[in-house]
Amino acid sequence: MNLKSFKDNVIPSFEEEMLGYIRENGTEKESLHEAMVYSLEAGGKRIRPLLLLATIQSLGGDSRKGYAVSAALEFIHTYSLIHDDLPAMDNDDLRRGKPTSHIVYGEDTAILAGDALLTQAFEIIAASDASPEKKVKLILALAKSAGPEGMILGQMADIQGETKDLSLEELQFIHRNKTGELLKFPIYAACVIVDAAKEVEEQLMGYAEHIGLAYQIRDDILDVIGNVEEIGKNTGMDAAHNKSTYPGLLTLEGAKKALNQELTTAKLNLLTVEQISRDSARPVQINLLVEIIDLLVID
Amino acid sequence: MNLKSFKDNVIPSFEEEMLGYIRENGTEKESLHEAMVYSLEAGGKRIRPLLLLATIQSLGGDSRKGYAVSAALEFIHTYSLIHDDLPAMDNDDLRRGKPTSHIVYGEDTAILAGDALLTQAFEIIAASDASPEKKVKLILALAKSAGPEGMILGQMADIQGETKDLSLEELQFIHRNKTGELLKFPIYAACVIVDAAKEVEEQLMGYAEHIGLAYQIRDDILDVIGNVEEIGKNTGMDAAHNKSTYPGLLTLEGAKKALNQELTTAKLNLLTVEQISRDSARPVQINLLVEIIDLLVID
């Protein structure tokens, strides 16, 4: 199965399950749940659930076993976007080609909808079908990845870095936390769900780390060379805000080179996984994860 | 042991453990963790941890076993206050006699500090010493109590109710969710932690329900008759904002009567607990919980 058919096969049913977690409580003007659904449906590429579900599949597991955790992850990713877009934060009125939550529902509801998505994420995992041991592991990892030593630390560093020129090291610190942690979590979660062998998990976490950095370098490059229709948000914002970026620090060509380097290393991790699992009871099928690398290539 | 000596005995060591969860990560201008600590230290009466720890003690357990969950609960309570005080929400510049988070740290950091406290709350429980089964139960209950079918639903209803006259039923719906859920959770958590008998738990949850309503009725009454030095926040705000309140709906005397009624019923729950546990292996000592009722009395 290639990535496209895998995606067409699992993402719609995953999305249905994800939206099913939002309960409409039937009161007259229930903008809280409406706002939660609005931002979840605004959607984007579902890269995090795709990573989680494709990794389960690659490890020979049933991808449905990853739906609940993927939903929790997408809830958290979505909350972070809602709060990020607020006037006191990035003050964005457009996200994925649609007006942002606070533009549609007002700032108060947007804040609460974000809080609600964040809180319910942990409820979803706690109420899921996995064993208590696995649920605790997943909740612990998700809270760490998304919390004040992970994503939120990165957001804070990002805000504080806006007013100064960052070194490459500082920029990587921001990205490793702000976006990297939540891109690593799905790979880790898949390994927990299917009880992956330790040495397989280690290589896959290396893959996740490089994919995460590649993702952010690519985002910075697209802000320079992309257009709003293609990527669904305003471009040229980094330059307009005088933000430190990979193209700014490395030149556009240098950033493209760094991107390719991350992707090459990620691929090496996968080849190692293939090799070390070849003679085991459960050989890992790496093709879906290789295709995810290909998605991130910029020619 | 009476409530005062119990409180003097456990709350300082609990607070030390709670603040110990905040890791300073040592970067130069780390306002995120500073803001988290600032609001946690602003403190107030620690009524939720006190309820949890006193219930464990009453049930014959070791109150230290409730520190982690109490910390998580206080993290969530504190985040809700930070977000509640934001300009887009209640726009309060004073809380417990101190400037609110966004006044001190700016709106962006206040939003992130709230998000961080909320996220880390679940990490604290997941990383605690209880069995995986108990941790999952506690996380599930806390997320439900604090989430879009609990506290946040109540906050949303509160915001939407600000612009109209509410019925007593609507007001109770708001309070049951906005404040009641997080006042019931500590009693439930204590019962989980010490494996309380089902019929004891039922009565204690009745106690929690009535305490929760009493707490809110009392808050409304104090907003009318209290003064800023005594209760640590501006008074007369409800009237100034034309907010529906118990004194507004029931008259001040009627509200005092409703308060007493809730407290009397709560006490009946405790007397029932005492009676049904009298001949069991673990008789419940209700005196601390009775004293908590007494704290809420307004003469």
XYZ file of C-alpha atoms in Angstrom:
598
model
C 0.000 0.000 0.000
C 1.349 3.433 -0.877
C 0.948 6.550 1.266
C -1.860 7.988 -0.840
C -4.067 4.916 -0.618
C -3.193 4.475 3.073
C -4.165 8.074 3.713
C -7.385 7.817 1.705
C -8.153 4.674 3.619
C -7.572 5.812 7.205
C -7.774 9.604 7.460
C -11.525 9.987 6.734
C -12.483 7.329 9.291
C -9.974 8.783 11.749
C -11.468 12.247 11.279
C -14.948 10.889 11.853
C -13.845 9.316 15.117
C -12.001 12.489 16.127
C -15.018 14.732 15.596
C -17.178 12.167 17.388
C -15.413 13.062 20.630
C -17.004 16.491 20.596
C -20.314 16.204 22.309
C -22.911 18.781 21.493
C -24.682 19.344 24.752
C -27.755 20.737 23.126
C -28.043 24.109 24.794
C -29.306 26.942 22.680
C -26.196 28.872 21.725
C -23.418 26.465 22.199
C -20.511 28.299 20.646
C -17.889 26.444 22.722
C -18.360 23.093 21.008
C -18.997 24.803 17.674
C -15.639 26.584 17.969
C -13.882 23.326 18.877
C -15.327 21.606 15.796
C -14.612 24.603 13.551
C -10.887 24.549 14.265
C -10.615 20.755 14.204
C -12.327 20.725 10.811
C -10.126 23.506 9.440
C -7.863 20.526 9.284
C -4.717 20.928 7.308
C -2.723 17.911 6.364
C -3.183 15.768 9.505
C 0.541 15.144 9.392
C 0.733 14.111 13.060
C -2.051 11.518 12.935
C -0.643 10.325 9.612
C 2.779 9.833 11.185
C 1.263 7.921 14.087
C -1.018 5.711 12.021
C 1.580 5.071 9.296
C 4.120 4.056 11.932
C 1.681 1.588 13.482
C 0.991 0.163 10.030
C 4.717 -0.004 9.267
C 5.278 -1.932 12.475
C 2.640 -4.451 11.479
C -0.059 -3.183 13.851
C -3.698 -2.222 13.317
C -3.775 1.503 12.646
C -7.211 1.790 14.270
C -5.528 1.235 17.604
C -3.936 4.640 17.098
C -7.095 6.635 16.393
C -7.764 7.761 19.972
C -4.209 8.938 20.612
C -4.092 10.585 17.183
C -7.297 12.427 18.032
C -5.804 13.589 21.330
C -2.707 14.758 19.491
C -4.737 16.643 16.900
C -6.795 18.241 19.699
C -3.559 19.523 21.235
C -2.107 20.672 17.937
C -5.367 22.490 17.165
C -5.539 24.196 20.573
C -1.973 25.431 20.088
C -2.913 27.009 16.774
C -5.995 28.708 18.227
C -4.013 30.241 21.087
C -1.063 31.064 18.799
C -3.334 33.053 16.498
C -4.780 35.227 19.297
C -4.254 39.004 19.112
C -1.940 38.873 22.157
C 0.172 36.206 20.428
C 0.776 36.130 16.643
C -2.409 38.064 15.866
C -3.246 36.065 12.742
C -6.644 36.442 11.144
C -6.136 33.723 8.558
C -5.176 30.084 9.094
C -5.311 27.367 6.454
C -7.244 29.788 4.250
C -10.025 30.327 6.802
C -10.641 33.075 9.363
C -9.099 32.139 12.721
C -11.148 31.159 15.760
C -11.130 34.523 17.532
C -12.202 36.264 14.318
C -15.244 33.982 14.039
C -16.157 33.416 17.703
C -14.463 36.220 19.619
C -11.377 36.085 21.766
C -13.071 34.760 24.900
C -14.573 31.743 23.154
C -11.319 31.118 21.270
C -9.365 31.006 24.538
C -11.906 28.628 26.080
C -12.141 26.430 22.967
C -8.356 26.039 23.090
C -8.425 25.215 26.797
C -11.218 22.715 26.157
C -9.353 20.918 23.357
C -6.223 20.709 25.488
C -8.090 19.319 28.487
C -10.177 16.843 26.526
C -7.085 15.451 24.800
C -6.105 13.767 28.063
C -9.654 12.554 28.643
C -9.630 10.858 25.236
C -6.498 8.863 26.003
C -7.612 8.036 29.544
C -10.936 6.720 28.203
C -9.397 4.762 25.310
C -9.060 0.984 24.948
C -5.365 0.556 25.736
C -4.089 -0.991 28.981
C -3.751 1.351 31.985
C 0.057 1.018 31.755
C 0.096 2.160 28.134
C -2.384 4.967 28.753
C -0.211 6.354 31.551
C 2.885 6.182 29.323
C 1.072 7.967 26.495
C -0.401 10.664 28.737
C 2.953 11.282 30.389
C 4.734 11.598 27.049
C 2.047 13.803 25.515
C 1.957 16.148 28.503
C 5.750 16.430 28.461
C 5.875 17.047 24.720
C 3.144 19.675 24.834
C 3.985 21.252 28.186
C 6.339 23.796 29.741
C 9.428 21.690 28.968
C 8.274 21.067 25.396
C 5.966 22.891 23.009
C 5.068 25.738 25.356
C 8.723 26.338 26.236
C 9.384 26.623 22.494
C 6.508 29.062 22.036
C 7.810 31.189 24.873
C 11.342 31.168 23.451
C 9.876 32.033 20.053
C 8.060 35.058 21.459
C 11.131 36.223 23.368
C 13.295 35.663 20.293
C 11.153 37.853 18.078
C 12.857 40.990 19.219
C 16.422 39.878 18.572
C 18.642 38.151 16.006
C 18.899 34.485 16.887
C 21.835 32.161 16.382
C 21.259 28.916 14.508
C 21.485 27.124 17.850
C 18.777 29.307 19.399
C 16.575 28.850 16.350
C 16.946 25.083 16.595
C 16.142 25.178 20.311
C 12.885 26.944 19.499
C 11.936 24.527 16.749
C 12.971 21.396 18.586
C 10.521 22.383 21.310
C 7.821 24.378 19.563
C 7.149 21.959 16.713
C 9.640 19.099 17.059
C 8.254 17.593 20.241
C 4.744 17.119 18.866
C 6.176 15.603 15.673
C 8.208 13.098 17.683
C 5.321 12.116 19.937
C 3.313 10.253 17.232
C 6.269 7.985 16.451
C 6.829 7.295 20.140
C 3.114 6.668 20.674
C 3.021 4.178 17.791
C 5.967 2.310 19.314
C 4.189 2.145 22.679
C 0.913 1.012 21.125
C 2.448 -1.887 19.195
C 5.223 -2.716 21.711
C 8.037 -2.044 19.256
C 11.482 -3.474 19.973
C 13.767 -1.012 21.768
C 16.332 -0.771 18.948
C 13.588 -0.204 16.372
C 12.106 2.545 18.545
C 15.497 4.236 18.847
C 15.965 4.449 15.081
C 12.400 5.599 14.561
C 12.890 8.356 17.134
C 15.941 9.475 15.162
C 13.757 9.541 12.055
C 11.187 11.605 13.983
C 13.788 14.095 15.157
C 15.069 14.749 11.623
C 11.576 14.866 10.135
C 10.694 17.450 12.754
C 13.588 19.728 11.942
C 13.000 19.250 8.208
C 9.376 20.216 8.664
C 10.300 23.535 10.215
C 13.066 24.375 7.753
C 10.580 23.654 4.975
C 8.005 25.932 6.614
C 10.522 28.770 6.704
C 11.469 28.182 3.058
C 7.821 28.139 1.964
C 7.257 31.441 3.748
C 9.821 32.876 1.338
C 9.005 31.084 -1.913
C 5.411 29.815 -1.452
C 2.150 31.568 -2.197
C -0.936 31.986 -0.053
C -3.261 29.780 -2.164
C -0.823 26.898 -2.098
C -0.044 26.806 1.613
C -3.274 28.306 2.973
C -1.749 31.084 5.036
C -0.179 34.462 4.451
C 3.419 34.282 3.218
C 6.297 36.686 3.666
C 5.219 37.094 7.293
C 8.602 36.121 8.719
C 10.402 38.781 6.705
C 7.696 41.343 7.500
C 8.111 40.583 11.209
C 11.885 40.520 10.950
C 11.863 36.995 12.295
C 14.967 34.814 12.454
C 14.585 31.930 9.988
C 16.678 29.242 8.361
C 16.783 31.056 4.992
C 17.710 34.238 6.865
C 20.539 32.536 8.744
C 21.717 30.135 6.046
C 20.539 31.826 2.786
C 17.764 30.197 0.782
C 20.156 27.750 -0.856
C 21.733 26.906 2.492
C 18.314 26.238 4.005
C 17.408 23.941 1.124
C 20.660 22.101 1.671
C 19.958 21.775 5.418
C 16.485 20.464 4.602
C 17.917 17.812 2.296
C 20.450 16.825 4.892
C 17.758 16.245 7.539
C 15.701 14.218 5.085
C 18.706 12.114 4.063
C 19.532 11.322 7.669
C 15.880 10.452 8.367
C 16.000 8.031 5.456
C 19.155 6.431 6.820
C 17.330 5.800 10.096
C 14.609 3.990 8.184
C 17.070 1.876 6.235
C 18.651 0.872 9.524
C 15.236 -0.074 10.918
C 14.589 -2.197 7.842
C 17.889 -3.929 8.233
C 17.747 -4.663 11.954
C 14.176 -5.946 11.765
C 14.647 -8.030 8.608
C 15.242 -11.304 10.397
C 12.928 -10.650 13.320
C 9.414 -11.993 13.831
C 8.040 -8.639 12.729
C 9.983 -7.065 9.838
C 9.234 -3.337 9.560
C 7.762 -2.142 6.241
C 9.319 1.277 5.799
C 7.770 2.408 2.525
C 5.020 4.599 4.045
C 7.532 6.404 6.249
C 9.867 6.884 3.282
C 7.021 8.472 1.357
C 6.425 10.902 4.228
C 10.023 12.037 3.771
C 9.295 12.583 0.087
C 6.350 14.838 0.991
C 8.769 17.246 2.634
C 11.140 17.566 -0.324
C 11.394 20.987 -1.967
C 12.960 20.851 -5.416
C -6.674 16.771 65.223
C -8.671 19.873 64.356
C -8.738 21.541 60.950
C -6.377 24.328 61.928
C -3.637 22.012 63.150
C -4.212 19.641 60.209
C -3.879 22.583 57.814
C -0.783 23.942 59.537
C 0.638 20.464 59.390
C 0.051 19.544 55.760
C -0.427 22.671 53.641
C 3.144 24.052 53.899
C 4.698 20.706 52.948
C 2.094 20.260 50.223
C 2.905 23.719 48.832
C 6.593 22.914 48.832
C 5.971 19.761 46.829
C 3.628 21.619 44.474
C 6.159 24.344 43.681
C 8.839 21.678 43.285
C 7.093 20.516 40.115
C 8.025 23.740 38.367
C 11.409 23.271 36.837
C 13.434 26.337 36.139
C 15.242 25.540 32.945
C 17.925 28.065 33.519
C 17.689 30.204 30.396
C 18.302 33.867 30.822
C 14.843 35.421 30.846
C 12.587 32.612 31.751
C 9.306 34.381 32.301
C 7.192 31.293 31.557
C 8.175 29.387 34.685
C 8.326 32.583 36.704
C 4.722 33.340 35.724
C 3.633 29.809 36.647
C 5.206 30.135 40.085
C 3.842 33.661 40.582
C 0.242 32.580 40.183
C 0.673 29.343 42.131
C 2.175 31.298 45.009
C -0.563 33.932 44.924
C -2.254 31.080 46.659
C -5.518 31.818 48.303
C -6.975 29.341 50.722
C -5.956 26.063 49.025
C -9.506 24.893 49.624
C -9.326 22.168 46.955
C -6.113 20.541 48.221
C -7.456 20.908 51.761
C -10.649 19.083 50.795
C -8.661 16.298 49.157
C -6.120 15.874 51.950
C -8.682 16.188 54.738
C -10.855 13.549 53.072
C -7.939 11.139 52.834
C -7.171 11.767 56.497
C -10.846 11.310 57.429
C -10.875 7.985 55.625
C -7.862 6.815 57.610
C -5.329 7.213 54.784
C -1.968 8.968 54.595
C -2.609 12.475 53.334
C 0.805 12.569 51.619
C -0.586 10.142 49.074
C -2.810 12.986 47.900
C -0.099 15.618 47.382
C 0.531 14.915 43.695
C -3.145 14.949 42.729
C -3.730 18.020 44.903
C -0.878 19.751 43.087
C -2.397 18.838 39.723
C -5.739 20.173 40.892
C -4.225 23.426 42.118
C -2.357 23.781 38.789
C -5.686 23.523 36.977
C -7.495 25.850 39.354
C -4.659 28.378 38.967
C -4.636 28.182 35.151
C -8.377 28.804 35.122
C -7.923 31.960 37.188
C -5.121 33.255 34.922
C -7.211 32.779 31.793
C -10.363 34.060 33.507
C -8.624 37.306 34.412
C -7.456 38.043 30.837
C -8.661 41.237 29.161
C -10.756 39.210 26.696
C -12.427 37.417 29.614
C -13.216 39.092 32.965
C -10.478 41.710 32.539
C -9.442 41.709 36.178
C -6.248 43.447 37.221
C -6.398 42.315 40.834
C -6.645 38.788 42.234
C -6.139 37.809 45.857
C -4.806 41.307 46.447
C -2.048 41.012 43.837
C -1.814 42.187 40.233
C -2.986 39.458 37.852
C -0.634 37.503 35.606
C -1.183 39.485 32.401
C -0.605 42.737 34.281
C 2.780 41.495 35.507
C 3.963 39.370 32.564
C 1.901 40.499 29.598
C -1.005 38.768 27.932
C 1.059 36.391 25.801
C 2.988 34.967 28.747
C -0.191 34.770 30.838
C -1.920 32.711 28.153
C 1.079 30.388 27.875
C 1.554 30.092 31.638
C -2.086 29.022 31.904
C -1.674 26.489 29.099
C 1.489 25.201 30.756
C -0.148 24.715 34.164
C -3.080 22.915 32.571
C -0.836 20.595 30.563
C 1.558 19.843 33.386
C -1.298 18.938 35.726
C -1.794 15.721 33.774
C 1.938 15.044 33.699
C 2.053 15.283 37.494
C -0.619 12.636 37.965
C 0.807 10.388 35.238
C 4.238 10.546 36.899
C 2.948 10.015 40.452
C 3.278 6.930 42.642
C -0.229 5.489 42.348
C -1.036 2.353 40.367
C -1.644 2.808 36.611
C -5.321 1.924 37.161
C -5.762 4.675 39.756
C -3.815 7.210 37.705
C -6.053 6.611 34.697
C -9.180 6.997 36.865
C -7.863 10.240 38.347
C -6.791 11.704 34.999
C -10.116 10.795 33.423
C -12.084 12.381 36.248
C -9.933 15.510 36.363
C -10.125 16.044 32.601
C -13.906 15.599 32.680
C -14.326 17.942 35.644
C -12.126 20.640 34.097
C -13.068 20.167 30.445
C -15.777 21.140 27.966
C -18.454 19.159 29.839
C -17.369 20.587 33.177
C -15.579 23.755 34.240
C -15.094 25.180 30.759
C -18.739 24.592 29.871
C -19.620 26.539 33.003
C -17.280 29.376 32.071
C -18.802 29.552 28.614
C -22.332 29.585 30.028
C -21.222 32.264 32.482
C -19.919 34.476 29.677
C -23.053 33.960 27.603
C -25.217 34.580 30.637
C -23.638 37.935 31.389
C -25.832 39.747 28.925
C -29.165 38.456 30.234
C -31.146 37.843 33.388
C -30.689 34.243 34.463
C -33.172 31.995 36.191
C -32.102 30.246 39.387
C -31.827 27.038 37.369
C -29.500 28.639 34.827
C -27.389 30.149 37.589
C -27.070 26.747 39.262
C -26.105 25.134 35.938
C -23.263 27.656 35.631
C -22.031 27.132 39.171
C -22.397 23.378 39.163
C -20.029 23.321 36.189
C -17.827 26.374 36.591
C -16.873 25.854 40.218
C -18.770 22.798 41.465
C -16.969 20.188 39.374
C -13.512 21.122 40.640
C -14.797 21.143 44.212
C -16.240 17.642 43.811
C -13.115 16.241 42.204
C -10.931 16.348 45.376
C -13.462 14.262 47.312
C -13.702 11.754 44.471
C -9.908 11.643 44.153
C -9.506 10.966 47.872
C -11.987 8.082 47.622
C -10.030 6.607 44.682
C -6.692 7.017 46.443
C -7.771 5.215 49.629
C -10.216 2.755 47.985
C -13.222 4.038 49.926
C -16.306 1.828 50.166
C -18.919 2.618 47.506
C -21.606 3.727 49.952
C -19.149 5.994 51.769
C -18.092 7.532 48.455
C -21.724 8.209 47.526
C -22.409 10.140 50.699
C -19.139 12.045 50.434
C -19.981 13.020 46.857
C -23.292 14.377 48.155
C -21.325 16.378 50.725
C -19.063 17.648 47.914
C -22.030 18.708 45.786
C -23.590 20.751 48.587
C -20.260 22.243 49.663
C -19.723 23.319 46.053
C -23.036 25.117 45.808
C -22.557 26.657 49.253
C -19.150 27.917 48.191
C -20.591 29.804 45.257
C -23.588 31.198 47.112
C -21.147 32.427 49.770
C -18.966 34.028 47.098
C -21.960 35.934 45.743
C -22.960 37.047 49.241
C -19.430 38.242 50.047
C -19.384 40.259 46.834
C -22.304 42.210 48.337
C -21.325 42.425 52.012
C -17.559 41.783 52.065
C -14.714 44.248 51.712
C -11.641 44.136 49.505
C -9.079 43.716 52.311
C -10.944 40.795 53.779
C -11.511 38.737 50.637
C -8.538 39.895 48.566
C -10.411 40.980 45.463
C -12.604 43.855 44.388
C -16.164 43.639 45.709
C -19.400 44.931 44.268
C -18.233 43.668 40.868
C -21.303 41.528 40.262
C -23.665 44.452 40.787
C -21.419 46.727 38.703
C -21.508 44.183 35.870
C -25.212 43.577 36.313
C -24.488 39.913 36.886
C -27.111 37.435 37.979
C -26.345 36.264 41.522
C -27.994 34.395 44.375
C -28.598 37.582 46.388
C -30.003 39.187 43.244
C -32.378 36.303 42.592
C -33.235 35.368 46.173
C -32.548 38.609 48.106
C -29.617 38.724 50.518
C -31.616 37.025 53.268
C -32.832 34.354 50.859
C -29.271 33.691 49.708
C -28.093 33.308 53.297
C -30.928 30.873 53.871
C -29.988 28.891 50.736
C -26.368 28.813 51.946
C -27.404 27.427 55.322
C -29.583 24.836 53.659
C -26.713 23.532 51.541
C -24.437 23.417 54.569
C -27.051 21.571 56.636
C -27.516 18.969 53.925
C -23.756 18.576 53.584
C -23.578 17.919 57.302
C -26.318 15.302 57.069
C -24.222 13.491 54.439
C -21.331 13.406 56.884
C -23.466 12.114 59.737
C -24.669 9.344 57.435
C -21.060 8.491 56.546
C -20.202 8.317 60.219
C -23.118 6.051 60.899
C -22.646 3.600 58.025
C -18.922 3.274 58.666
C -19.185 2.980 62.438
C -19.085 -0.803 62.535
C -16.778 -1.250 59.549
C -13.058 -1.990 59.613
C -12.377 1.657 58.840
C -14.711 4.054 60.676
C -14.663 7.498 59.053
C -13.598 10.411 61.267
C -15.772 13.250 60.046
C -14.606 16.120 62.251
C -12.245 17.757 59.706
C -14.928 17.721 57.030
C -17.456 19.157 59.474
C -15.038 21.985 60.211
C -14.775 22.747 56.494
C -18.528 23.262 56.518
C -18.107 25.669 59.415
C -15.593 27.707 57.361
C -18.329 28.484 54.877
C -20.848 29.767 57.391
C -21.812 33.437 57.153
C -23.520 34.738 60.288
